[in-house]
mmCIF file of C-alpha atoms in Angstrom:
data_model
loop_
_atom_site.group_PDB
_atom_site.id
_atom_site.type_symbol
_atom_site.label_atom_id
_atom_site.label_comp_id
_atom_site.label_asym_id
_atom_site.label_seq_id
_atom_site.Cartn_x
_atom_site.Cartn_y
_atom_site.Cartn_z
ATOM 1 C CA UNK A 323 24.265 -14.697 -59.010
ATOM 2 C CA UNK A 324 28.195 -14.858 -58.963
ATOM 3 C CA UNK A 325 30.004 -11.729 -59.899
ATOM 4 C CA UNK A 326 32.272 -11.710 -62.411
ATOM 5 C CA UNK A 327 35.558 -9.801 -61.470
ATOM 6 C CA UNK A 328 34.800 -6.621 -63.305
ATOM 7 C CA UNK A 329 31.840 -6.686 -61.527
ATOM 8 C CA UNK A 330 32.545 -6.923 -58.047
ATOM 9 C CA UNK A 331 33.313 -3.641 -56.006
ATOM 10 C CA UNK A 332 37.079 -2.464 -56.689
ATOM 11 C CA UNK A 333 39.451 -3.007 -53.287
ATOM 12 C CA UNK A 334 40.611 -0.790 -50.878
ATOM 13 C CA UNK A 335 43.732 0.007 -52.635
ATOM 14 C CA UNK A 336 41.982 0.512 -56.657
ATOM 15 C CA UNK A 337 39.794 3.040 -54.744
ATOM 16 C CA UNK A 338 42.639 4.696 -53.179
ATOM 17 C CA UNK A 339 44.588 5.111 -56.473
ATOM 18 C CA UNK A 340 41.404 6.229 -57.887
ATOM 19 C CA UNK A 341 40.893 8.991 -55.373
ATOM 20 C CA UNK A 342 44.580 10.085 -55.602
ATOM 21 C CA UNK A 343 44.369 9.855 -60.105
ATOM 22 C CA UNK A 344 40.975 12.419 -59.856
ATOM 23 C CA UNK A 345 42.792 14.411 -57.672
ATOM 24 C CA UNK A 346 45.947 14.683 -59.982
ATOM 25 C CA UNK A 347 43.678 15.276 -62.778
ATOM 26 C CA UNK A 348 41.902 17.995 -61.270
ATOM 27 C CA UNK A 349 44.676 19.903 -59.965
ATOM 28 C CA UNK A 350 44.846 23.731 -60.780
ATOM 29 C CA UNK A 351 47.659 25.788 -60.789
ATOM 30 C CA UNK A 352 46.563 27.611 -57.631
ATOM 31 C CA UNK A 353 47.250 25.628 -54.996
ATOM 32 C CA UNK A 354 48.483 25.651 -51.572
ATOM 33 C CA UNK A 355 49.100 23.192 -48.371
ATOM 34 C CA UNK A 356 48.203 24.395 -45.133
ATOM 35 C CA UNK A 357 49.182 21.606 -42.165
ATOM 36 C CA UNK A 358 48.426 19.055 -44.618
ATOM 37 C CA UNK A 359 45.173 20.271 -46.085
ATOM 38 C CA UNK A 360 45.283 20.587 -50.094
ATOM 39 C CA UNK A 361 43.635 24.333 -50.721
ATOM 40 C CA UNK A 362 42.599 24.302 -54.477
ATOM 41 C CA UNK A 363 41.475 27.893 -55.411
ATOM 42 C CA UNK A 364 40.699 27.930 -59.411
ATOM 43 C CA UNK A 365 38.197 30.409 -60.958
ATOM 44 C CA UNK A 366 36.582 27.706 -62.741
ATOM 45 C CA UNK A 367 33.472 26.115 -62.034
ATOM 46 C CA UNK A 368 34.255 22.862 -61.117
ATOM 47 C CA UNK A 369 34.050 22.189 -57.630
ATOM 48 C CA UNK A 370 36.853 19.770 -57.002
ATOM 49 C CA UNK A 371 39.214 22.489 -57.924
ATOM 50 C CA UNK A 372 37.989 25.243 -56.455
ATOM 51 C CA UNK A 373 37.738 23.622 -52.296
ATOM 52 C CA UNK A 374 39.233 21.739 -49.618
ATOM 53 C CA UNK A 375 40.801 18.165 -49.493
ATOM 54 C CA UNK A 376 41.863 17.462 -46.255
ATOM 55 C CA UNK A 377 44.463 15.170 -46.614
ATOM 56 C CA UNK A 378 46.232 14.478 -43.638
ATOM 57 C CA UNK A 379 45.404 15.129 -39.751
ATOM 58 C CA UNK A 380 47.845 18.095 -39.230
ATOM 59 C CA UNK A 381 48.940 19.551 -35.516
ATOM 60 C CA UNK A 382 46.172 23.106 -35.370
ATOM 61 C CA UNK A 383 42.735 22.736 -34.268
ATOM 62 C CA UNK A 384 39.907 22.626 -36.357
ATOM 63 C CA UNK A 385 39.189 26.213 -35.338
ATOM 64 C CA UNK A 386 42.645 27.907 -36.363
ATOM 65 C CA UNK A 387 42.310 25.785 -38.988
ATOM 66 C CA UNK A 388 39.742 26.632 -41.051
ATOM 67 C CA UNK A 389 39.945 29.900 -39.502
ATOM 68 C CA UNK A 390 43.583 29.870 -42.117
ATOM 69 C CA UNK A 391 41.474 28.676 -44.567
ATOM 70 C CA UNK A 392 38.824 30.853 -44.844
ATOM 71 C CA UNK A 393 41.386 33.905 -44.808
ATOM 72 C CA UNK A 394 42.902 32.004 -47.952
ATOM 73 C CA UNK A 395 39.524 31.527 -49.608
ATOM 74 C CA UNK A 396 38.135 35.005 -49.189
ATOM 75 C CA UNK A 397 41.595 36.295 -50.321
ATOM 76 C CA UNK A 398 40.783 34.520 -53.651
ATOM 77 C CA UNK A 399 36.958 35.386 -53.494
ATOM 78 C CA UNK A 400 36.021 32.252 -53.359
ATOM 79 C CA UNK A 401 33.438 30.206 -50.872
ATOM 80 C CA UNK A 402 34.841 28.323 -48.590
ATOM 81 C CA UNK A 403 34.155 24.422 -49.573
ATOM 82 C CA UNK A 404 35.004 21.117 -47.673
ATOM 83 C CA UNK A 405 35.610 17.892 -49.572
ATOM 84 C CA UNK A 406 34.311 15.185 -47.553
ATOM 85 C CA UNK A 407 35.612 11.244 -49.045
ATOM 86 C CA UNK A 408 36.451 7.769 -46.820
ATOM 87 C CA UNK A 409 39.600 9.047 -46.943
ATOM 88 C CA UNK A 410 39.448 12.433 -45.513
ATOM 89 C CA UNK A 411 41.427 13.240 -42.231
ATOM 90 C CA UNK A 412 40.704 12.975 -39.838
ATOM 91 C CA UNK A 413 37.898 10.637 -39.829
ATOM 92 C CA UNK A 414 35.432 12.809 -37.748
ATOM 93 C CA UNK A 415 35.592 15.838 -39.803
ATOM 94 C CA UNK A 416 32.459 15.698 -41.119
ATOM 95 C CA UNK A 417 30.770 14.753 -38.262
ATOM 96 C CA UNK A 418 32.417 17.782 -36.531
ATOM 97 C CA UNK A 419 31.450 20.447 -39.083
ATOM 98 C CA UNK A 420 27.924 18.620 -39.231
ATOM 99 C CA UNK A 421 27.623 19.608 -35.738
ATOM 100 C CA UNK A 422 28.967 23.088 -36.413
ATOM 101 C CA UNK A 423 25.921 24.055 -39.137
ATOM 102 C CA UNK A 424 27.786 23.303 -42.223
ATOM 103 C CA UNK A 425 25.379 22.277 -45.104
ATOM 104 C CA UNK A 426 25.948 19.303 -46.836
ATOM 105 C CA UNK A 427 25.668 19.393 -50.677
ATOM 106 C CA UNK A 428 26.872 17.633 -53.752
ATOM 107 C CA UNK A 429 26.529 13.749 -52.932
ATOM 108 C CA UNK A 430 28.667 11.962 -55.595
ATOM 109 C CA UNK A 431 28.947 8.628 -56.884
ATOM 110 C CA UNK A 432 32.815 7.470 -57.872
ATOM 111 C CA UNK A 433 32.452 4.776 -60.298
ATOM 112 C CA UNK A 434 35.079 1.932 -61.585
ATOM 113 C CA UNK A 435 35.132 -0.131 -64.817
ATOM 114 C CA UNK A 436 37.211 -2.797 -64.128
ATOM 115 C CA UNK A 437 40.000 -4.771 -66.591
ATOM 116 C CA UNK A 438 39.698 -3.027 -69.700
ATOM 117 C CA UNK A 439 40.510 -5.290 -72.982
ATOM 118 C CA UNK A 440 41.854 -3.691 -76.414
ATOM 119 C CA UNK A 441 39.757 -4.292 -79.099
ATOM 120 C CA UNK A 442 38.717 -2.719 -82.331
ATOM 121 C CA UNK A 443 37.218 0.476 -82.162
ATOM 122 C CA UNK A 444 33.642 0.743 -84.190
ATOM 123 C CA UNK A 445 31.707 3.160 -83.979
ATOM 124 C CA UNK A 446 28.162 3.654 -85.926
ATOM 125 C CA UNK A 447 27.985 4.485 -89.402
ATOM 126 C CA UNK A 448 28.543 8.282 -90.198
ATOM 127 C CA UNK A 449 29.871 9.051 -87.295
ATOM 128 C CA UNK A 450 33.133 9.842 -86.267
ATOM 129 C CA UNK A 451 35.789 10.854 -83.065
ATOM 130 C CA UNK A 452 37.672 13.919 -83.738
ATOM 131 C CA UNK A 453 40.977 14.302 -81.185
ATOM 132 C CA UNK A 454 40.861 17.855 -79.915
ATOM 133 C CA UNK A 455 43.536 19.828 -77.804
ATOM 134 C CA UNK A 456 42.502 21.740 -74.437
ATOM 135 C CA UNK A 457 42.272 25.326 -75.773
ATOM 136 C CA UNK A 458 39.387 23.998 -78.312
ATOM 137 C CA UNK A 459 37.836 21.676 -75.667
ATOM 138 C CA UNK A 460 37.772 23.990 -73.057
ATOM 139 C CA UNK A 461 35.588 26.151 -75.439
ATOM 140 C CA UNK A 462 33.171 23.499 -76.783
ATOM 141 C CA UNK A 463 32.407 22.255 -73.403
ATOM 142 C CA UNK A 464 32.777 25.374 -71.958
ATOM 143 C CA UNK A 465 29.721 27.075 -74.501
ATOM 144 C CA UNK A 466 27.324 23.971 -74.205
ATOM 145 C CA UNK A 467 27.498 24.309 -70.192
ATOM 146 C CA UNK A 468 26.779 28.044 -70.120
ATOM 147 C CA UNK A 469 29.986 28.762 -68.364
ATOM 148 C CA UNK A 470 31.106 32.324 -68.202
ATOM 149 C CA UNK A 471 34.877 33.525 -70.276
ATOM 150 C CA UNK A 472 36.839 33.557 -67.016
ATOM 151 C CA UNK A 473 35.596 29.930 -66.178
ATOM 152 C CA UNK A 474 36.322 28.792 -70.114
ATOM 153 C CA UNK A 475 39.842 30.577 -69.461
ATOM 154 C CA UNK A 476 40.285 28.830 -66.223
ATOM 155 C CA UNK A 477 39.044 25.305 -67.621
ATOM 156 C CA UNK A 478 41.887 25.350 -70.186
ATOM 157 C CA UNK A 479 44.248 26.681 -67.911
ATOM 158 C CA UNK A 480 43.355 23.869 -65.963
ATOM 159 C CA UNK A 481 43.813 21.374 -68.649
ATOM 160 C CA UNK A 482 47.166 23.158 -69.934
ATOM 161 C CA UNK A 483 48.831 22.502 -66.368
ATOM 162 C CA UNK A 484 47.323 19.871 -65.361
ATOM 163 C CA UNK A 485 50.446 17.076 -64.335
ATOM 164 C CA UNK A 486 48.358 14.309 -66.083
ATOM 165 C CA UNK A 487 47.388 14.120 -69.602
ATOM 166 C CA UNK A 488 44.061 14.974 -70.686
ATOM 167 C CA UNK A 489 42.988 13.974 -74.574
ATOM 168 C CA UNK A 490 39.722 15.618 -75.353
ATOM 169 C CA UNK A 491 37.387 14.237 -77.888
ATOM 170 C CA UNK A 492 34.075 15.636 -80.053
ATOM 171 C CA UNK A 493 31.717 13.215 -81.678
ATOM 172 C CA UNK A 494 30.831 14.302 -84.524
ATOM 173 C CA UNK A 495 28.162 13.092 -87.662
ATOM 174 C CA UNK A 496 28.874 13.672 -91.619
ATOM 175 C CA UNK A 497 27.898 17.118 -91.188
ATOM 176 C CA UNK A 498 30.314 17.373 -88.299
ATOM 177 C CA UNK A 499 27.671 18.578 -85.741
ATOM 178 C CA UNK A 500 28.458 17.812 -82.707
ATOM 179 C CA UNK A 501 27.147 15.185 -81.143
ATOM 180 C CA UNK A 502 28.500 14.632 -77.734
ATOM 181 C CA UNK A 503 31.891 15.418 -75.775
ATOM 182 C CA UNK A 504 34.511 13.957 -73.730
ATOM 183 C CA UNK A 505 37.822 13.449 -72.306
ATOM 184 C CA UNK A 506 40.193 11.234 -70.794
ATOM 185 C CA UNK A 507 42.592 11.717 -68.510
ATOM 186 C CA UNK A 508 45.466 8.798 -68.334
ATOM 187 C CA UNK A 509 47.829 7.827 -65.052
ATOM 188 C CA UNK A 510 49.122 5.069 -64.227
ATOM 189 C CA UNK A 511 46.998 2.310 -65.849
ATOM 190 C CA UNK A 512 44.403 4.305 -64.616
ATOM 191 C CA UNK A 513 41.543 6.559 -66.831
ATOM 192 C CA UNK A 514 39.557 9.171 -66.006
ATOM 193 C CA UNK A 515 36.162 10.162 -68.009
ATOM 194 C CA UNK A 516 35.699 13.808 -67.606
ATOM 195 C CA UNK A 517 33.279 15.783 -68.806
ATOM 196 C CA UNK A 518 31.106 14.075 -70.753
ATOM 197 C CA UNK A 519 28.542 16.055 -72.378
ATOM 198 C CA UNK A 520 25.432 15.513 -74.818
ATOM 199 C CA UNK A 521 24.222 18.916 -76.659
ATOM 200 C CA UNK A 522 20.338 19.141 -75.590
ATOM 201 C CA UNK A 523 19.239 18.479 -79.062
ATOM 202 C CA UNK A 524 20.804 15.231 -79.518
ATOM 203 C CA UNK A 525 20.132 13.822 -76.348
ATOM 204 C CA UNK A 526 18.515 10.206 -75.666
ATOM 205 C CA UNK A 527 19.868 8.732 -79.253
ATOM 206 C CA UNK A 528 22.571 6.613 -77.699
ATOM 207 C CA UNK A 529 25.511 8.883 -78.370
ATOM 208 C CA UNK A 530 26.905 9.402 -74.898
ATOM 209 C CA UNK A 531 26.811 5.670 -74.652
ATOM 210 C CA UNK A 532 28.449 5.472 -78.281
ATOM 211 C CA UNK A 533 31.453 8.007 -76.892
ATOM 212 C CA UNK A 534 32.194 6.004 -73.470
ATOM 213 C CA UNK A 535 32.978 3.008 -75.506
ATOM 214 C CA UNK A 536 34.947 5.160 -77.667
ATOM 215 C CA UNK A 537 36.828 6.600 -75.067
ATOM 216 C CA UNK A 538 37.025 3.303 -73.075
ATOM 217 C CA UNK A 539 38.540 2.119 -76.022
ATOM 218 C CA UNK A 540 40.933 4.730 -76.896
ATOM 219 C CA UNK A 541 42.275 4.232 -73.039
ATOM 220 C CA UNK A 542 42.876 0.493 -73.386
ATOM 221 C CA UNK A 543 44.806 0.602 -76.503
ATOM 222 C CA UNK A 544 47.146 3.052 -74.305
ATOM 223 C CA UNK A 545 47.516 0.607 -71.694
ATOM 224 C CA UNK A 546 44.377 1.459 -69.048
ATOM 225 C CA UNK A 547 43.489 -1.608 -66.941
ATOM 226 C CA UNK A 548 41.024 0.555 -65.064
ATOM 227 C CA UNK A 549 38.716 3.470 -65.718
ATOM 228 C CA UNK A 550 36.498 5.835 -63.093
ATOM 229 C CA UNK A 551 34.195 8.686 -63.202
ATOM 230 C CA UNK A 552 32.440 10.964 -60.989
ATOM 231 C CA UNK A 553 28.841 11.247 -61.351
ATOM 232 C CA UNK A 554 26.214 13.232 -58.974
ATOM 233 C CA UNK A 555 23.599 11.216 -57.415
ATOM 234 C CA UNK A 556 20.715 13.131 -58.792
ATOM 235 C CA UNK A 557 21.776 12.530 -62.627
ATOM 236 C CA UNK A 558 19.554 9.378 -62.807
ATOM 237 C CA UNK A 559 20.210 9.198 -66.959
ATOM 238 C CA UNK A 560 24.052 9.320 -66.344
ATOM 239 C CA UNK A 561 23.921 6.464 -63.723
ATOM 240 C CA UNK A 562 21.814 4.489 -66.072
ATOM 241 C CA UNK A 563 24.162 4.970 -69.002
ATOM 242 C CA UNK A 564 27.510 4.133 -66.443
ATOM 243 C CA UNK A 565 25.809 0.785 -65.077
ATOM 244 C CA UNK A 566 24.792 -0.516 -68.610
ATOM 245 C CA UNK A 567 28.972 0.129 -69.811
ATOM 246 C CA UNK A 568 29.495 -2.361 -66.568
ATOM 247 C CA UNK A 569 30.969 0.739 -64.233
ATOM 248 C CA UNK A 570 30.205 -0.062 -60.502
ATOM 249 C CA UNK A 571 30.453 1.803 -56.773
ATOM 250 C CA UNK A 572 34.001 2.762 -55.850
ATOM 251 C CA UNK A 573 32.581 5.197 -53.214
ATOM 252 C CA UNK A 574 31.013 8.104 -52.626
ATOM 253 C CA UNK A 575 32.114 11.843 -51.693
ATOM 254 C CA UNK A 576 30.561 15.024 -50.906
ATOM 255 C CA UNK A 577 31.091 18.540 -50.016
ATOM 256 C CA UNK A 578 30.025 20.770 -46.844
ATOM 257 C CA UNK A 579 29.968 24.797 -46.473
ATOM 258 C CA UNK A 580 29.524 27.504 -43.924
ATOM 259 C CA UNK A 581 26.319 28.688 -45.791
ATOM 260 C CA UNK A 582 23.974 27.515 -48.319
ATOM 261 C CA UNK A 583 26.479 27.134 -51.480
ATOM 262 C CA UNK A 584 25.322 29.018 -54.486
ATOM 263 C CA UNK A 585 26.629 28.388 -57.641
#
């Protein structure tokens, strides 16, 4: 079968400027570079905030190296996390801390939809999207996930700073209970679905499907040509749901640590 062109893998350079969009999107306010290695040291629970992204090959060795970052980690009390993508530098790291003992954890799927199109938004009847700001988002999510206060707080702190602008959405039935969550996050042509969630009692009735549209949508009419996600390989229902809305493989990442990571 001939692929269409939304369906064939993005290039080289659409994965690239995905990469560098999730990582603008996910950017906390405590930061810091050390020889060219982004240190991102939020609170919160998610993971891509709260590890390393080694971004360039800088002039230490590996061993004063993460010797600098641990020191920075623990000073935060936080476990120290590697990032591991095609584009991580240099190329052998994680076949060097693979050799070292480091567990590998985490294996995630980076999916693109390609060429979005404006169209009419229509959603089923009775229901309806309700734009939220980060403060209320933060806590919606935040309560369905189980996450503690200080990860809640550090979520919308998160979202408050974050250089590229988030719009978080509920979707909601006449009796406005919620009926599943997300957000986008918009750069550059470029949209981000983040945290997409389904309240347990409403799963498997098609509303996560319903809200990707939506939020597909929503980005097109603001002048996305491309949308992406992140998506762990072990959440078979979520891959299901991406492939049938036409997203496909950008690449994959994962993460390594010292010890067994524990949430």
């Amino acid at each position: 079968m001939t692929l269409r062109p939304r369906d064939a893998p993005p290039s080289a350079t659409l994965s690239r400027r995905i990469e560098d969009a999730g990582l603008n999107a996910s950017a906390p306010p405590q930061q810091a570079l050390v020889d060219g290695w982004l240190l991102r040291l939020s609170p919160g629970k998610a993971k891509r905030a709260r590890c390393i992204n080694a971004l360039q090959r800088g002039h230490l060795s590996l061993d004063i190296l993460l010797a600098r970052c641990r020191a920075v980690f623990a000073s935060a009390s936080l476990p120290l996390i590697v990032r591991i993508t095609p584009f991580t530098q240099p190329h052998d790291l994680d076949a060097e801390l693979a050799s070292r003992g480091w567990h590998r954890f985490d294996e995630t799927q980076v999916l693109a939809l390609q060429d979005l199109k404006p169209g009419p938004l229509a959603l089923p009847a009775g229901q309806r999207l309700l734009p939220v700001d980060a403060a209320r988002y933060a806590e919606v999510v935040g309560q369905l996930r189980g996450n503690t206060p200080e990860q809640i707080a550090a979520h919308f702190e998160r979202l408050a700073a974050s250089p590229v602008r988030y719009q978080g959405h509920l979707l909601l039935d006449t009796k406005d209970r919620l009926l599943a969550c997300g957000q986008i996050a918009l750069e550059d042509g470029l949209a981000g679905l983040y945290d997409i969630y389904t309240p347990l009692e409403q799963r498997r009735r098609g509303h996560a499907q319903t809200l990707c549209r939506a939020l597909i949508q929503r980005a097109a009419e603001q002048g996305a040509r491309h949308a992406y996600l992140q998506v762990s390989d072990d959440n078979a229902a979520a891959l299901q749901l991406y492939t049938r809305l036409g997203f496909v493989l950008a690449y994959r990442y994962h993460y390594r640590s010292e010890t067994p990571y524990v949430e």
